[in-house]
Amino acid sequence: MSFMEEVLSRNMPIWDRCIAAPFVQDLKRGSLRPESFKIYMIQDSIYLKNYARIYGKAIYHATTLKDIQLYYSILGFVTDAESAVRLNYLKRFGMTDGDIESVSPLPETRSYIEFLFQVAERGNSLEILMAVLPCMLSYSYIFRKIAAEPESLRSGYRDFIQDYADSQYAEDCRKWCAYADRKCENLSAPEHTNLHRIFEKASLLELDFWNMVYRLEGGAHEKGTEHCGF
């Protein structure tokens, strides 16, 4: 089993909990209230702005052209493809990126951002990679799963679902995993353990993010990070 195969097998149970989150299930069925989705989209916009800044730090610390190209390719997806979907929804809500600047991050968003910058400040490129990959990889996993269920075809959010269930996105994720395998193949056992820990922490923060809106609205909220210190 490769390093990333082991990482993914350990974290898919967390991602399955993301799929089971009431917010994701309501998104799949189309029963999610527009106001709830608006809160999510605003917080996601705040997160993605800072997420993109982390890739800037990753590029700064990269030592080879291939590393720079890899991080740039992911950054391109975040700032172009992902932003197009997000901006379209913000437009429906009568908002722009400029409007988001005055909105404060909710605790789950703030915790996730602070974690990413905590890792990035250390300047270890592999640690940064393990911190940012769960966001990209889990979205592909989660949305391919729910897109395969007939309910999703009738959801009013099917364009959002299909965007992350896209086969090209899944192929890009496989390329990023292969890259991570190459970078991590000769590391020591303690180094592997540390990288596993970072990836798991980020996955649990993803779980908290999916539970964020219903926690705010007083709905079901499954605790995620309290059992995994960093």
Tab-separated table of C-alpha atoms in Angstrom:
chain	number	residue	atom	x	y	z
A	1	MET	CA	0.000	0.000	0.000
A	2	SER	CA	1.393	3.386	-0.986
A	3	PHE	CA	1.616	6.280	1.449
A	4	MET	CA	-1.413	8.068	0.011
A	5	GLU	CA	-3.455	4.871	-0.204
A	6	GLU	CA	-2.887	4.445	3.506
A	7	VAL	CA	-3.696	8.104	4.195
A	8	LEU	CA	-6.935	7.892	2.230
A	9	SER	CA	-8.036	4.594	3.784
A	10	ARG	CA	-7.601	6.101	7.251
A	11	ASN	CA	-9.546	9.251	6.430
A	12	MET	CA	-12.411	7.973	4.287
A	13	PRO	CA	-14.412	7.134	7.447
A	14	ILE	CA	-14.211	10.838	8.339
A	15	TRP	CA	-15.284	11.776	4.820
A	16	ASP	CA	-18.182	9.311	5.094
A	17	ARG	CA	-19.244	11.223	8.202
A	18	CYS	CA	-19.155	14.360	6.048
A	19	ILE	CA	-21.496	12.669	3.569
A	20	ALA	CA	-23.822	11.704	6.420
A	21	ALA	CA	-23.901	15.286	7.758
A	22	PRO	CA	-27.476	16.671	7.595
A	23	PHE	CA	-26.303	19.668	5.574
A	24	VAL	CA	-24.804	17.448	2.837
A	25	GLN	CA	-27.810	15.142	2.811
A	26	ASP	CA	-30.189	18.080	2.452
A	27	LEU	CA	-27.962	19.475	-0.301
A	28	LYS	CA	-28.211	16.132	-2.107
A	29	ARG	CA	-32.003	15.974	-1.757
A	30	GLY	CA	-32.493	19.636	-2.638
A	31	SER	CA	-34.224	20.276	0.692
A	32	LEU	CA	-31.483	22.606	1.942
A	33	ARG	CA	-32.867	26.086	2.635
A	34	PRO	CA	-31.387	28.768	0.343
A	35	GLU	CA	-30.504	30.854	3.407
A	36	SER	CA	-28.504	27.932	4.834
A	37	PHE	CA	-26.656	27.482	1.561
A	38	LYS	CA	-25.975	31.228	1.457
A	39	ILE	CA	-24.278	31.051	4.872
A	40	TYR	CA	-22.169	28.126	3.690
A	41	MET	CA	-21.233	29.876	0.457
A	42	ILE	CA	-20.197	33.070	2.241
A	43	GLN	CA	-18.042	31.174	4.717
A	44	ASP	CA	-16.581	29.076	1.914
A	45	SER	CA	-15.617	32.278	0.103
A	46	ILE	CA	-13.804	33.513	3.214
A	47	TYR	CA	-12.062	30.157	3.536
A	48	LEU	CA	-11.044	29.919	-0.132
A	49	LYS	CA	-9.437	33.352	-0.140
A	50	ASN	CA	-7.157	32.246	2.681
A	51	TYR	CA	-6.750	28.768	1.218
A	52	ALA	CA	-5.357	30.362	-1.947
A	53	ARG	CA	-2.878	32.344	0.184
A	54	ILE	CA	-1.549	29.054	1.584
A	55	TYR	CA	-0.658	27.954	-1.937
A	56	GLY	CA	1.301	31.166	-2.301
A	57	LYS	CA	3.318	30.100	0.728
A	58	ALA	CA	3.718	26.599	-0.711
A	59	ILE	CA	5.047	28.000	-3.983
A	60	TYR	CA	7.447	30.250	-2.056
A	61	HIS	CA	8.902	27.254	-0.204
A	62	ALA	CA	8.997	24.969	-3.280
A	63	THR	CA	12.481	23.940	-4.381
A	64	THR	CA	11.813	22.521	-7.859
A	65	LEU	CA	9.950	23.688	-10.947
A	66	LYS	CA	7.733	20.577	-10.807
A	67	ASP	CA	6.691	21.448	-7.267
A	68	ILE	CA	5.822	24.991	-8.331
A	69	GLN	CA	3.819	23.683	-11.298
A	70	LEU	CA	1.863	21.285	-9.099
A	71	TYR	CA	0.902	23.930	-6.574
A	72	TYR	CA	0.118	26.387	-9.342
A	73	SER	CA	-2.218	23.859	-10.998
A	74	ILE	CA	-4.195	23.428	-7.776
A	75	LEU	CA	-4.221	27.175	-7.168
A	76	GLY	CA	-5.562	27.625	-10.689
A	77	PHE	CA	-8.476	25.330	-9.920
A	78	VAL	CA	-9.251	27.199	-6.695
A	79	THR	CA	-9.100	30.669	-8.254
A	80	ASP	CA	-10.687	29.842	-11.624
A	81	ALA	CA	-12.921	26.756	-11.807
A	82	GLU	CA	-14.038	26.716	-8.189
A	83	SER	CA	-14.474	30.481	-8.043
A	84	ALA	CA	-16.716	30.461	-11.126
A	85	VAL	CA	-19.304	28.253	-9.409
A	86	ARG	CA	-19.031	30.166	-6.148
A	87	LEU	CA	-19.364	33.587	-7.811
A	88	ASN	CA	-22.410	32.414	-9.739
A	89	TYR	CA	-24.165	31.500	-6.502
A	90	LEU	CA	-23.111	34.711	-4.808
A	91	LYS	CA	-24.619	36.605	-7.738
A	92	ARG	CA	-27.904	34.774	-7.170
A	93	PHE	CA	-27.780	35.973	-3.577
A	94	GLY	CA	-27.113	39.527	-4.729
A	95	MET	CA	-23.552	39.500	-3.435
A	96	THR	CA	-20.009	39.905	-4.773
A	97	ASP	CA	-16.574	39.023	-3.435
A	98	GLY	CA	-16.330	42.622	-2.254
A	99	ASP	CA	-19.357	42.126	-0.017
A	100	ILE	CA	-17.656	39.141	1.630
A	101	GLU	CA	-14.738	41.242	2.854
A	102	SER	CA	-16.827	42.761	5.649
A	103	VAL	CA	-18.174	39.405	6.876
A	104	SER	CA	-16.511	37.762	9.873
A	105	PRO	CA	-15.587	34.082	9.721
A	106	LEU	CA	-17.604	31.725	11.894
A	107	PRO	CA	-15.635	29.733	14.520
A	108	GLU	CA	-15.303	26.660	12.269
A	109	THR	CA	-13.990	28.759	9.392
A	110	ARG	CA	-11.584	30.620	11.654
A	111	SER	CA	-10.248	27.408	13.206
A	112	TYR	CA	-9.617	25.876	9.786
A	113	ILE	CA	-7.845	28.994	8.479
A	114	GLU	CA	-5.723	29.290	11.615
A	115	PHE	CA	-4.698	25.648	11.319
A	116	LEU	CA	-3.605	26.096	7.690
A	117	PHE	CA	-1.506	29.140	8.515
A	118	GLN	CA	-0.030	27.417	11.566
A	119	VAL	CA	1.229	24.640	9.296
A	120	ALA	CA	2.310	27.009	6.521
A	121	GLU	CA	4.336	29.231	8.860
A	122	ARG	CA	6.665	26.315	9.607
A	123	GLY	CA	7.641	26.285	5.947
A	124	ASN	CA	7.717	22.485	5.543
A	125	SER	CA	6.373	21.867	2.025
A	126	LEU	CA	5.159	18.321	2.759
A	127	GLU	CA	3.289	19.442	5.858
A	128	ILE	CA	1.650	22.184	3.799
A	129	LEU	CA	0.696	19.614	1.155
A	130	MET	CA	-0.946	17.355	3.752
A	131	ALA	CA	-2.837	20.319	5.211
A	132	VAL	CA	-4.320	21.465	1.886
A	133	LEU	CA	-5.043	18.154	0.152
A	134	PRO	CA	-7.996	17.027	2.297
A	135	CYS	CA	-10.100	19.930	1.059
A	136	MET	CA	-9.515	19.047	-2.589
A	137	LEU	CA	-9.641	15.263	-2.256
A	138	SER	CA	-12.592	15.047	0.121
A	139	TYR	CA	-14.776	17.200	-2.117
A	140	SER	CA	-14.158	14.858	-5.036
A	141	TYR	CA	-14.921	11.824	-2.850
A	142	ILE	CA	-18.026	13.317	-1.223
A	143	PHE	CA	-19.625	14.723	-4.347
A	144	ARG	CA	-18.921	11.718	-6.564
A	145	LYS	CA	-20.665	9.618	-3.912
A	146	ILE	CA	-23.763	11.782	-3.647
A	147	ALA	CA	-23.900	12.435	-7.405
A	148	ALA	CA	-24.255	8.673	-7.896
A	149	GLU	CA	-27.526	8.698	-5.909
A	150	PRO	CA	-30.706	9.336	-7.967
A	151	GLU	CA	-31.947	11.937	-5.467
A	152	SER	CA	-29.147	14.287	-6.475
A	153	LEU	CA	-30.431	14.473	-10.059
A	154	ARG	CA	-33.587	16.177	-8.791
A	155	SER	CA	-31.770	18.533	-6.422
A	156	GLY	CA	-31.865	22.245	-7.109
A	157	TYR	CA	-28.163	22.205	-6.229
A	158	ARG	CA	-27.268	19.615	-8.879
A	159	ASP	CA	-25.020	22.055	-10.771
A	160	PHE	CA	-22.995	22.570	-7.600
A	161	ILE	CA	-22.874	18.806	-6.967
A	162	GLN	CA	-21.902	17.923	-10.525
A	163	ASP	CA	-19.123	20.492	-10.584
A	164	TYR	CA	-17.244	18.684	-7.815
A	165	ALA	CA	-18.243	15.246	-9.143
A	166	ASP	CA	-16.579	16.081	-12.471
A	167	SER	CA	-14.376	13.321	-13.900
A	168	GLN	CA	-11.579	15.762	-14.785
A	169	TYR	CA	-11.512	16.983	-11.200
A	170	ALA	CA	-11.220	13.359	-10.033
A	171	GLU	CA	-8.353	12.806	-12.470
A	172	ASP	CA	-6.581	15.895	-11.157
A	173	CYS	CA	-6.989	14.542	-7.625
A	174	ARG	CA	-5.335	11.282	-8.698
A	175	LYS	CA	-2.420	13.270	-10.110
A	176	TRP	CA	-2.036	15.218	-6.870
A	177	CYS	CA	-2.079	11.950	-4.907
A	178	ALA	CA	0.596	10.474	-7.178
A	179	TYR	CA	2.690	13.582	-6.629
A	180	ALA	CA	2.313	13.266	-2.845
A	181	ASP	CA	3.346	9.601	-3.044
A	182	ARG	CA	6.523	10.498	-4.895
A	183	LYS	CA	7.396	13.216	-2.392
A	184	CYS	CA	6.743	11.043	0.661
A	185	GLU	CA	8.087	7.629	-0.406
A	186	ASN	CA	11.500	7.911	1.299
A	187	LEU	CA	10.442	9.514	4.553
A	188	SER	CA	10.981	7.989	7.986
A	189	ALA	CA	8.200	6.421	10.049
A	190	PRO	CA	8.011	9.438	12.429
A	191	GLU	CA	7.737	11.783	9.444
A	192	HIS	CA	4.921	9.670	8.008
A	193	THR	CA	3.134	9.731	11.358
A	194	ASN	CA	3.367	13.505	11.494
A	195	LEU	CA	1.966	13.865	7.973
A	196	HIS	CA	-0.860	11.439	8.769
A	197	ARG	CA	-1.721	13.562	11.796
A	198	ILE	CA	-1.893	16.776	9.762
A	199	PHE	CA	-4.048	15.187	7.053
A	200	GLU	CA	-6.436	13.784	9.664
A	201	LYS	CA	-6.720	17.122	11.455
A	202	ALA	CA	-7.616	18.864	8.198
A	203	SER	CA	-10.190	16.168	7.406
A	204	LEU	CA	-11.817	16.673	10.798
A	205	LEU	CA	-11.907	20.409	10.191
A	206	GLU	CA	-13.699	19.647	6.927
A	207	LEU	CA	-16.269	17.700	8.941
A	208	ASP	CA	-16.747	20.648	11.271
A	209	PHE	CA	-17.183	22.933	8.263
A	210	TRP	CA	-20.010	20.763	6.902
A	211	ASN	CA	-21.717	20.847	10.300
A	212	MET	CA	-21.165	24.587	10.761
A	213	VAL	CA	-24.406	25.984	9.313
A	214	TYR	CA	-26.734	23.649	11.200
A	215	ARG	CA	-24.778	24.256	14.392
A	216	LEU	CA	-25.317	27.983	13.859
A	217	GLU	CA	-29.019	27.469	13.155
A	218	GLY	CA	-29.465	25.148	16.119
A	219	GLY	CA	-29.798	22.007	14.011
A	220	ALA	CA	-27.953	18.698	14.160
A	221	HIS	CA	-24.240	19.083	14.644
A	222	GLU	CA	-21.773	16.247	14.804
A	223	LYS	CA	-18.604	17.146	16.688
A	224	GLY	CA	-15.447	16.550	14.732
A	225	THR	CA	-12.181	17.990	16.004
A	226	GLU	CA	-12.419	17.798	19.735
A	227	HIS	CA	-10.792	14.342	19.865
A	228	CYS	CA	-7.858	15.205	17.600
A	229	GLY	CA	-5.411	17.719	18.974
A	230	PHE	CA	-2.647	19.175	16.809
